[in-house]
Coordinates of C-alpha atoms in Angstrom, one line a residue:
M1 CA 87.5 257.3 137.8
S2 CA 88.9 257.6 135.0
S3 CA 92.3 257.2 135.7
C4 CA 91.5 253.6 137.6
N5 CA 94.0 250.8 136.6
G6 CA 91.8 247.7 137.7
N7 CA 93.9 247.3 140.4
C8 CA 92.4 248.0 143.8
A9 CA 95.4 247.6 145.8
S10 CA 97.0 250.3 143.9
C11 CA 94.8 252.7 145.8
G12 CA 94.1 253.0 149.6
S13 CA 90.9 254.7 149.2
D14 CA 86.8 253.3 148.3
C15 CA 85.6 254.8 144.6
A16 CA 82.8 253.7 142.7
D17 CA 84.7 251.6 140.4
R18 CA 85.5 249.2 143.0
K19 CA 83.9 245.3 143.1
A20 CA 83.1 242.1 145.0
E21 CA 86.0 240.2 143.4
S22 CA 84.1 236.5 143.2
L23 CA 86.7 233.4 144.8
L24 CA 83.9 230.9 142.9
A25 CA 86.5 228.3 140.7
A26 CA 85.2 228.1 137.3
L27 CA 83.9 224.8 136.4
N28 CA 85.9 222.2 133.6
P29 CA 84.0 223.6 130.4
K30 CA 83.1 219.8 129.6
S31 CA 80.6 219.7 133.6
T32 CA 77.4 220.2 133.8
V33 CA 76.5 219.9 137.9
K34 CA 72.6 221.5 138.4
K35 CA 73.2 221.6 142.1
V36 CA 76.2 221.4 144.4
I37 CA 75.0 219.9 148.4
A38 CA 77.8 219.7 151.1
V39 CA 77.4 217.2 153.7
I40 CA 79.4 218.3 156.5
S41 CA 80.2 217.9 160.4
G42 CA 81.1 219.6 163.5
K43 CA 83.1 217.0 164.2
G44 CA 84.8 213.8 163.1
G45 CA 83.5 209.6 163.7
V46 CA 79.5 210.6 163.1
G47 CA 79.3 208.7 159.6
K48 CA 79.4 211.6 157.5
S49 CA 80.6 209.9 154.5
T50 CA 78.0 207.1 155.3
V51 CA 75.5 209.8 154.5
T52 CA 76.8 211.1 151.8
S53 CA 77.0 207.8 150.0
M54 CA 73.0 207.2 150.7
L55 CA 72.2 210.2 150.3
A56 CA 73.3 209.7 146.5
V57 CA 72.0 206.6 146.3
S58 CA 69.2 207.7 146.9
M59 CA 69.1 210.3 144.0
A60 CA 70.4 207.2 142.1
R61 CA 67.5 205.2 142.3
Q62 CA 65.1 208.6 141.3
G63 CA 66.4 208.7 138.5
K64 CA 68.7 211.5 139.3
R65 CA 72.4 211.2 138.3
A66 CA 74.8 211.8 141.1
G67 CA 78.1 212.3 142.1
I68 CA 80.0 212.5 145.0
L69 CA 82.9 215.0 145.3
D70 CA 85.0 213.4 147.9
A71 CA 86.6 216.5 149.8
D72 CA 88.3 214.3 152.5
I73 CA 91.7 214.2 151.1
T74 CA 93.6 213.2 154.6
G75 CA 90.6 210.9 155.2
P76 CA 89.3 209.6 152.0
S77 CA 87.0 206.8 151.6
A78 CA 83.7 207.0 149.1
P79 CA 85.8 204.7 146.7
T80 CA 85.7 202.1 149.4
A81 CA 81.7 202.8 149.8
F82 CA 80.7 201.7 146.0
G83 CA 83.7 199.3 145.5
V84 CA 86.2 201.3 142.7
T85 CA 89.4 201.8 142.5
E86 CA 90.3 204.3 139.1
C87 CA 89.3 206.3 137.2
Q88 CA 87.4 206.1 133.9
G89 CA 90.0 207.6 131.8
A90 CA 91.5 210.8 131.1
S91 CA 91.6 213.6 128.1
E92 CA 93.1 217.1 127.0
D93 CA 89.8 218.3 128.7
G94 CA 90.4 216.7 132.2
L95 CA 89.8 213.8 134.3
Y96 CA 86.8 211.6 134.1
P97 CA 85.7 210.5 137.9
A98 CA 84.9 206.7 138.3
L99 CA 81.5 205.6 138.0
T100 CA 79.9 202.9 139.8
R101 CA 77.3 200.5 139.4
G102 CA 74.6 202.4 139.7
G103 CA 75.9 204.9 138.0
I104 CA 77.1 207.1 140.4
Q105 CA 80.2 209.2 139.3
V106 CA 82.9 209.4 142.1
M107 CA 86.2 211.9 142.7
S108 CA 88.3 210.9 145.1
I109 CA 92.3 211.3 145.8
N110 CA 92.5 207.5 146.7
L111 CA 91.4 207.2 142.4
L112 CA 94.7 208.8 142.3
L113 CA 97.5 207.6 144.4
D114 CA 99.4 203.7 143.7
N115 CA 98.6 202.7 146.7
S116 CA 95.6 203.0 148.3
T117 CA 96.7 202.9 151.8
D118 CA 99.3 205.7 151.3
P119 CA 98.8 208.7 153.7
V120 CA 98.6 212.6 151.9
V121 CA 100.9 214.5 153.9
W122 CA 100.1 218.0 152.7
R123 CA 100.0 221.4 154.4
G124 CA 96.5 223.1 154.2
P125 CA 97.4 225.1 150.9
V126 CA 97.7 221.7 149.0
I127 CA 94.7 220.6 150.3
A128 CA 92.3 222.9 149.7
G129 CA 94.1 223.5 146.0
A130 CA 93.7 219.2 145.7
V131 CA 89.8 219.5 146.3
K132 CA 89.1 222.8 144.5
Q133 CA 91.2 221.3 141.4
F134 CA 88.2 217.9 141.5
W135 CA 85.7 220.5 140.2
T136 CA 87.9 222.2 137.3
D137 CA 89.6 219.5 136.4
V138 CA 87.1 216.8 136.7
I139 CA 85.0 216.0 133.7
W140 CA 81.5 215.6 135.6
E141 CA 79.0 214.7 132.6
D142 CA 75.4 215.8 133.8
V143 CA 75.4 215.5 137.2
D144 CA 71.9 216.4 138.8
Y145 CA 73.0 216.1 142.2
L146 CA 77.2 216.7 143.5
F147 CA 77.6 215.6 147.3
V148 CA 80.4 217.5 148.5
D149 CA 81.8 214.7 151.1
M150 CA 83.6 217.5 153.7
P151 CA 86.5 216.8 156.4
P152 CA 85.0 216.9 159.9
G153 CA 85.3 221.0 161.3
T154 CA 85.7 224.6 160.2
G155 CA 89.1 224.1 158.7
D156 CA 91.1 225.2 155.6
V157 CA 89.2 222.5 153.0
P158 CA 86.1 223.2 154.2
L159 CA 86.0 227.2 153.2
T160 CA 87.7 226.2 150.3
V161 CA 84.3 224.1 149.3
F162 CA 82.3 226.8 150.6
Q163 CA 84.0 229.8 149.0
S164 CA 85.2 228.2 145.7
L165 CA 81.8 226.0 144.5
P166 CA 78.3 227.2 144.2
V167 CA 76.9 225.1 147.3
D168 CA 73.1 225.2 147.3
G169 CA 73.1 223.4 150.3
V170 CA 74.3 222.1 153.9
I171 CA 73.1 218.5 155.4
I172 CA 74.8 218.3 158.7
V173 CA 75.4 215.0 159.8
T174 CA 75.7 214.5 163.5
S175 CA 75.3 211.8 166.8
P176 CA 73.2 212.4 169.9
Q177 CA 76.0 212.9 172.1
D178 CA 76.4 215.9 174.6
L179 CA 78.4 217.8 172.8
V180 CA 76.7 217.5 169.9
S181 CA 75.3 221.4 170.6
M182 CA 78.6 222.6 170.4
I183 CA 79.3 221.3 167.7
V184 CA 76.4 221.3 165.3
S185 CA 76.6 225.2 166.9
K186 CA 80.0 225.7 165.0
A187 CA 79.0 224.2 161.8
V188 CA 75.9 225.6 161.6
K189 CA 77.9 229.2 162.3
M190 CA 80.0 228.5 160.0
A191 CA 77.4 227.9 157.0
N192 CA 75.6 231.1 158.4
L193 CA 78.9 233.2 158.2
M194 CA 79.4 232.1 154.1
H195 CA 76.0 232.7 153.5
I196 CA 74.8 229.5 152.6
P197 CA 71.3 227.7 153.7
V198 CA 71.1 224.4 155.9
L199 CA 68.6 222.1 154.5
G200 CA 68.7 220.1 158.0
F201 CA 70.0 217.4 160.0
V202 CA 71.1 213.8 160.0
E203 CA 71.5 212.2 163.2
N204 CA 73.6 209.4 162.6
Y205 CA 73.9 206.6 165.1
S206 CA 70.1 206.9 166.8
Y207 CA 69.6 204.0 168.3
L208 CA 70.4 199.9 168.0
E209 CA 67.1 197.9 167.6
C210 CA 67.7 194.9 169.5
P211 CA 67.4 192.0 166.7
D212 CA 65.3 189.9 169.2
C213 CA 62.7 192.3 170.6
G214 CA 62.9 195.1 168.6
R215 CA 63.9 197.7 171.4
R216 CA 65.5 200.5 170.4
I217 CA 68.2 200.7 172.1
Q218 CA 70.2 204.0 172.8
V219 CA 73.7 203.7 173.4
F220 CA 74.9 207.1 173.5
G221 CA 71.9 208.5 175.2
E222 CA 69.8 210.3 174.5
S223 CA 69.8 212.6 171.9
K224 CA 70.0 216.7 172.4
L225 CA 69.7 217.3 168.5
D226 CA 65.6 218.4 169.2
E227 CA 67.0 220.9 171.3
V228 CA 69.6 222.9 168.9
A229 CA 67.2 222.4 165.7
Q230 CA 64.3 224.5 167.4
A231 CA 66.9 227.2 168.9
F232 CA 68.2 227.2 165.2
G233 CA 64.8 226.5 163.6
L234 CA 66.4 224.2 161.3
P235 CA 64.3 220.3 160.8
V236 CA 65.8 216.5 161.7
L237 CA 65.7 215.0 158.4
A238 CA 66.2 211.9 160.1
R239 CA 67.3 209.1 162.2
L240 CA 69.7 206.6 161.7
P241 CA 70.7 203.5 163.6
I242 CA 73.8 201.7 164.3
D243 CA 73.2 199.0 161.9
P244 CA 75.8 196.4 161.5
K245 CA 74.8 195.5 157.6
V246 CA 75.3 199.0 156.1
A247 CA 79.0 199.1 158.4
E248 CA 79.4 195.6 156.4
A249 CA 77.6 196.8 153.1
F250 CA 80.4 200.3 153.4
D251 CA 83.5 197.6 153.9
S252 CA 83.2 195.6 151.2
G253 CA 81.9 198.3 148.7
L254 CA 78.6 197.7 148.3
M255 CA 76.1 200.8 149.8
E256 CA 74.4 200.7 146.5
T257 CA 73.1 197.8 148.1
V258 CA 71.5 199.8 151.3
N259 CA 67.9 200.4 152.4
T260 CA 67.7 204.2 151.9
D261 CA 64.2 204.6 153.7
A262 CA 65.0 206.1 156.3
L263 CA 66.8 209.6 154.4
A264 CA 63.5 209.7 152.2
E265 CA 62.8 213.6 154.1
A266 CA 65.7 214.7 153.1
V267 CA 66.2 213.8 150.1
R268 CA 62.9 215.8 149.5
E269 CA 63.8 218.8 151.4
I270 CA 67.4 218.8 148.5
E271 CA 65.1 218.4 146.3
K272 CA 63.3 221.6 146.6
V273 CA 66.9 223.5 146.7

């Protein structure tokens, strides 16, 4: 229409000039990010941050430049996993993320706090805005795979990430408990609603291997994940054991020393994106 002023709010009817508005946030002009992979879970306590860290380490070991955007603003843990405490610095162009010993770039709210134990007492929109700024204001240098460590659930932050970042695929982390079918279903359906492909599942805490006889003990009972995966037509990419050595490495900032062979199939699936 010749009278269209570009403001759809001023016109109550559809017209040929109406265009879908993109909610994607602009990447910092100094950044280069090739692929964005969101690591999500329907509930907390499944070791999502551990899996995110291991995926980034796996990619780095293959010669890829990996980064972690820690979107769990109220419960950040990526700096702890890699033993980093501050960003590389800032310029008029933006903020440079922390760099781990192995060259993984990490951005987390804990890198900006005076004390890592200070709570972030913000309302949802402010938290979501901070996550978006980790994309727009941080300078990600030649990152091949940026892993977004999401908070649990399907609230403000996951919605912000899915709408504001060009997410190429989702890895869903779960555990073998009975309620997994309901929780996983919520995560899959949210990704589907946002038209983002789910690459598959990683089941954490699948079993405990006896150090004496090697027998696998299913601490949380028999896994129900296969049934859920079959129902959605998605693959189970890895089953990770309960491993005290991994927990110790995470708490000590030494995740880059952890064996990540169990995630080989997940890495291959990510590389197909």
